[in-house]
Coordinates of C-alpha atoms in Angstrom, one line a residue:
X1 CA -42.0 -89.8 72.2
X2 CA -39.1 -87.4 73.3
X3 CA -35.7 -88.2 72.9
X4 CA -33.6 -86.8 76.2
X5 CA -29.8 -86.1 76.6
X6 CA -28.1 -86.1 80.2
X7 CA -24.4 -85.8 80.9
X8 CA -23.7 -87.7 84.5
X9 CA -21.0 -88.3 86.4
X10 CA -19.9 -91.5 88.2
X11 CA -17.5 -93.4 90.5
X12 CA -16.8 -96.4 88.7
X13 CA -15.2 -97.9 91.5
X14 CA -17.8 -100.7 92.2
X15 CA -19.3 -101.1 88.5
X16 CA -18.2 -103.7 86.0
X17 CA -18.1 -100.7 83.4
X18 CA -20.6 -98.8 82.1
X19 CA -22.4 -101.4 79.5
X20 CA -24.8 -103.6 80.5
X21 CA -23.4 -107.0 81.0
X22 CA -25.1 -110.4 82.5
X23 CA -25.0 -111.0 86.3
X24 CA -23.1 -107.9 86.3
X25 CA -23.5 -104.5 88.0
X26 CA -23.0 -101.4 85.6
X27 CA -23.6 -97.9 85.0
X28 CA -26.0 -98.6 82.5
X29 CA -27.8 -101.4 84.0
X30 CA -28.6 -99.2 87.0
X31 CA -29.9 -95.9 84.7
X32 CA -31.8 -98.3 82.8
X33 CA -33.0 -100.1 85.9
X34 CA -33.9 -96.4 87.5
X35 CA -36.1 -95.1 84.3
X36 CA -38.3 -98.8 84.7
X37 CA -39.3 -97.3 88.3
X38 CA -39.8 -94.0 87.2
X39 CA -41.7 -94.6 84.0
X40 CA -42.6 -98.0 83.3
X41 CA -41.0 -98.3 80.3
X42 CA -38.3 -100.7 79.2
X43 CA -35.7 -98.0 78.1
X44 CA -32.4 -98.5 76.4
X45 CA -29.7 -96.2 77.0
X46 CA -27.4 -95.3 74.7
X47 CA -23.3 -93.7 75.8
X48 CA -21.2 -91.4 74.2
X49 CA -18.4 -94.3 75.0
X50 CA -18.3 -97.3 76.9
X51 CA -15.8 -96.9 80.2
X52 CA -14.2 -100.4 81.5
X53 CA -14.1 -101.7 85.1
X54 CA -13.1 -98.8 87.9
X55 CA -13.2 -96.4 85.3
X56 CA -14.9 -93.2 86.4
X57 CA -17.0 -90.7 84.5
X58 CA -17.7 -86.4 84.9
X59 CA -18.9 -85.8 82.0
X60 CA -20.4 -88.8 80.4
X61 CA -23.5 -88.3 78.2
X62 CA -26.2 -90.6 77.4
X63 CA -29.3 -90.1 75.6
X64 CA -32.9 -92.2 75.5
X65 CA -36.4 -91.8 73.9
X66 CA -39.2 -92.4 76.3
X67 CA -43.3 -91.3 76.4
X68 CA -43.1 -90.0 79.9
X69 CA -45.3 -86.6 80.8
X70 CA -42.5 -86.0 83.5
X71 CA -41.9 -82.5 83.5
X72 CA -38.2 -81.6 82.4
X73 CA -37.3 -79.6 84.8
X74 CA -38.6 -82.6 87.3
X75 CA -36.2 -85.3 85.4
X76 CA -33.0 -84.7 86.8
X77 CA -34.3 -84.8 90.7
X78 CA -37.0 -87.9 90.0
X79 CA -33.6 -90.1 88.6
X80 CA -30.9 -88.8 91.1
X81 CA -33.6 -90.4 93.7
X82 CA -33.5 -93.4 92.3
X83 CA -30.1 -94.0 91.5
X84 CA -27.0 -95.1 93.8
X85 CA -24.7 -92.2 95.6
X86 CA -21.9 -93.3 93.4
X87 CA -24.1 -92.1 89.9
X88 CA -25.1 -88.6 89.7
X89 CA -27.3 -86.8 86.7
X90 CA -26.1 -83.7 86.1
X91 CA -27.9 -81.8 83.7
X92 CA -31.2 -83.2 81.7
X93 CA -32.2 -81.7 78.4
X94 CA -34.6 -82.6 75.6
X95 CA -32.9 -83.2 71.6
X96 CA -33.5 -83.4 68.3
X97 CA -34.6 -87.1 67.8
X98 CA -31.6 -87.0 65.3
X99 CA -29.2 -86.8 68.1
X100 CA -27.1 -89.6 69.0
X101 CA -24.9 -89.7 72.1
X102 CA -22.3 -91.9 70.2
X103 CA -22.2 -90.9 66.7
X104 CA -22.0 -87.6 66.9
X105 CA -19.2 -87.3 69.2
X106 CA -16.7 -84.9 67.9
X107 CA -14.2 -84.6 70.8
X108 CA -13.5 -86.9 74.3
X109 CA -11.6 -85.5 76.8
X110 CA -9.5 -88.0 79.5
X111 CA -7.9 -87.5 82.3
X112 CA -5.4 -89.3 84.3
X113 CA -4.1 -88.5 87.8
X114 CA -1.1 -89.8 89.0
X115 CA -0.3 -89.5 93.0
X116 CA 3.4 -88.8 92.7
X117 CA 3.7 -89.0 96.3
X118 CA 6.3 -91.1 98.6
X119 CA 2.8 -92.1 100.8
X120 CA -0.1 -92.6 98.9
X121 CA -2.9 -90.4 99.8
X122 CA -5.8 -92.6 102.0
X123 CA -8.5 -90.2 100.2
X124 CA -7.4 -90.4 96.9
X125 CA -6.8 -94.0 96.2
X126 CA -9.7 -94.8 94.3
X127 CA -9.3 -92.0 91.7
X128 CA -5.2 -92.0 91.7
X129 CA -2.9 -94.3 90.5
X130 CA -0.1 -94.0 93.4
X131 CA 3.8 -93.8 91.7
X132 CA 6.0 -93.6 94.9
X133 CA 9.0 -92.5 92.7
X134 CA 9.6 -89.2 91.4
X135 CA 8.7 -88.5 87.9
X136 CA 10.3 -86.7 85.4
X137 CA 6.9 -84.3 83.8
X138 CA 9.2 -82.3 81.3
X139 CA 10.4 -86.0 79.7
X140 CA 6.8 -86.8 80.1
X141 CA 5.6 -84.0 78.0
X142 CA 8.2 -84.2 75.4
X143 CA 7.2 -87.6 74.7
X144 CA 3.9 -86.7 74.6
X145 CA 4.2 -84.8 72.0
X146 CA 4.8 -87.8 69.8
X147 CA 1.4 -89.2 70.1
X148 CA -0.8 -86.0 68.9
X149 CA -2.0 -86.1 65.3
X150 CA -3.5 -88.5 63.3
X151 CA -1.9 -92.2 63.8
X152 CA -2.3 -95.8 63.7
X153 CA -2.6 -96.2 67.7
X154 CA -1.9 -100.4 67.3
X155 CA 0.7 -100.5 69.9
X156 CA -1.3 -98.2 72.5
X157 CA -4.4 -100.6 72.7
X158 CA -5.2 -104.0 73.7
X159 CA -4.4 -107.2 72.3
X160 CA -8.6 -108.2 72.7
X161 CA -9.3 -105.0 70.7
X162 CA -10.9 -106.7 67.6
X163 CA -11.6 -103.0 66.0
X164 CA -9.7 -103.3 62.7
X165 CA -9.1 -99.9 62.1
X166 CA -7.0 -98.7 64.7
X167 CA -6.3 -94.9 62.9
X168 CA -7.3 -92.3 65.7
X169 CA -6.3 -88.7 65.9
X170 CA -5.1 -87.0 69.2
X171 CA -5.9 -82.8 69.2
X172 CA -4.3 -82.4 72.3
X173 CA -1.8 -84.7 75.5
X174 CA -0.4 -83.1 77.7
X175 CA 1.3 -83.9 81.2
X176 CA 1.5 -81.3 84.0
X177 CA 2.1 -81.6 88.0
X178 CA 0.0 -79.5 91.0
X179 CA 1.4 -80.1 93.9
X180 CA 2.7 -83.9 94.6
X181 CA -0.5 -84.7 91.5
X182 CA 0.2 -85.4 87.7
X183 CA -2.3 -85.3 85.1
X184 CA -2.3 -86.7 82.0
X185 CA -5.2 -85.3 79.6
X186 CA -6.0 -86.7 76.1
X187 CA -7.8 -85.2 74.0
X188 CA -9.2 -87.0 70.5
X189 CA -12.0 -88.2 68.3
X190 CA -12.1 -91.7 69.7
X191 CA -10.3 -94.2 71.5
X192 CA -9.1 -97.9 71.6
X193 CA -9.9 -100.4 74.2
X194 CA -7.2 -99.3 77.1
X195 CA -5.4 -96.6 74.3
X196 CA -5.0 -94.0 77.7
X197 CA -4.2 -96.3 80.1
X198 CA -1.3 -97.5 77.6
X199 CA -0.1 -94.1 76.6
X200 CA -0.1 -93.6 80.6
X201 CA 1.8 -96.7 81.4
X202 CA 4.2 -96.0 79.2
X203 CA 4.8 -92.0 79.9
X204 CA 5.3 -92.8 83.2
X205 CA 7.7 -95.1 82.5
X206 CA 9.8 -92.1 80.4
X207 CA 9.5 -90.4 83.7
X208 CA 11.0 -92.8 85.8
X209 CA 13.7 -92.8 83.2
X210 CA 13.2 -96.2 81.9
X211 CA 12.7 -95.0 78.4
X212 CA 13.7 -92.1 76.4
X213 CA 11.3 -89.9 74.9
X214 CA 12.0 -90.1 71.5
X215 CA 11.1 -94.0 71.9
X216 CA 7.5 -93.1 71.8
X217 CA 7.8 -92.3 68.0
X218 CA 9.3 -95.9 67.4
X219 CA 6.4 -97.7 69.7
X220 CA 4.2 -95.9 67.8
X221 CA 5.2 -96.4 63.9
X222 CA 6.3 -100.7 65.4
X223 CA 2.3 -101.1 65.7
X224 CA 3.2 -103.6 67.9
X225 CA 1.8 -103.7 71.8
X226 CA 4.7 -105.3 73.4
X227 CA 6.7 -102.1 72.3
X228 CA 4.5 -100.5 74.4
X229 CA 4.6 -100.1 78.5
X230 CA 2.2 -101.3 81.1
X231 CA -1.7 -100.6 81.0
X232 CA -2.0 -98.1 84.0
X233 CA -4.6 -99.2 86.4
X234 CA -8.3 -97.9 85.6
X235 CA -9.0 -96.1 89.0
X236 CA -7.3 -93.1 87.7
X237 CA -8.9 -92.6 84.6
X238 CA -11.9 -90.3 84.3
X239 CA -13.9 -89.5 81.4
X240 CA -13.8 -85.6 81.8
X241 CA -15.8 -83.9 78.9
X242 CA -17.6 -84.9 76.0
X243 CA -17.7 -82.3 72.9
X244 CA -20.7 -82.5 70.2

């Protein structure tokens, strides 16, 4: 028994998330689904982090134990034929049977994009969020810098986040524009249930002017979610880069 670690990238477009869920197509269904054909095994898969609905991935990293005599440098090609266009393996590599793709996750890096465009962009709309209206990055940025450090993120995540302790720290946010793009990239040790998509929603809404950015420290120490803006829609967020 080996115990294998692959970072893959997806287009979550048409998958109910990445976990396994009844009646429901997802990420990890389909890997899991894949391995069965290639091996014969029944094969759990394990994430760094599960992604919701439309949310995409290009650098998420799984690991699994299996028996197979598959050669390694055979793996990545033998599950790339088996898998949809929209999920892609990009690197295969055997680990320590000690590793864990979730636990021993020391840094998660998200990104956002933002069409800031008048006319959304046909070829981008399912990995942009299109905002019409110009936005304001430097007011973005400075309250931005609000949210890094160690916090209690309560009013950036979900009401139907039932995690208790809601303490996460943020190394790094910050909010840049190329070309008529914005990006928003978070880096941290862990996330709540819709935590980027929240700090999004509401940075945008400091730059369309709708809210100072000082504000952000008083969302932030209310621990409230209605303090908070909108949840940003999921087809811009990508899971960039997973750190170990």
């Amino acid at each position: 028994m080996k115990r294998l670690r692959c970072v893959l990238a997806y287009d979550g477009t048409d998958f109910s998330g990445f976990q396994v869920q009844p009646d429901q197509v997802t990420v990890q269904g389909e890997i899991e689904a894949a391995l069965k054909r290639v091996t014969g095994e029944d094969i759990q898969v394990f994430g760094s982090g599960r992604t919701d609905a439309g949310v995409h991935a290009r650098g998420q990293v799984i690991h699994f134990d299996t028996s197979s005599n598959i050669p390694m440098d055979k793996w990545r090609f033998v599950l790339n034929n088996q898998l949809p266009d929209s999920i892609v393996i990009r690197t295969v590599e055997e680990v320590d049977a000690s590793f864990h793709a979730r636990f021993d996750v020391q840094v998660k890096e998200y990104r956002y994009c933002i069409d800031n465009n008048p006319v959304a962009d046909v070829f981008r709309h399912r990995y942009a969020d299109h905002v019409r209206f110009p936005l304001d990055v430097d007011a973005m940025q400075q309250a931005a810098h609000y949210l890094v450090g160690e916090h209690d993120f309560t009013s950036f995540c979900s009401a139907k986040t039932y995690v208790e302790d809601k303490v996460r720290t943020v190394y790094g946010l910050t909010v840049e524009k190329s070309g008529d793009e914005v990006w928003v990239t978070c880096r941290g040790n862990g996330f709540l249930y819709n935590m980027v998509r929240i700090i999004v929603g509401t940075l945008v809404e400091v730059g369309q002017g709708k809210r100072k950015p000082a504000e952000l420290r008083e969302i932030l120490a209310a621990c409230d979610r209605e303090k908070a803006g909108k949840t940003a829609p999921a087809k811009g967020l990508t899971m960039w880069e997973v750190v170990y």
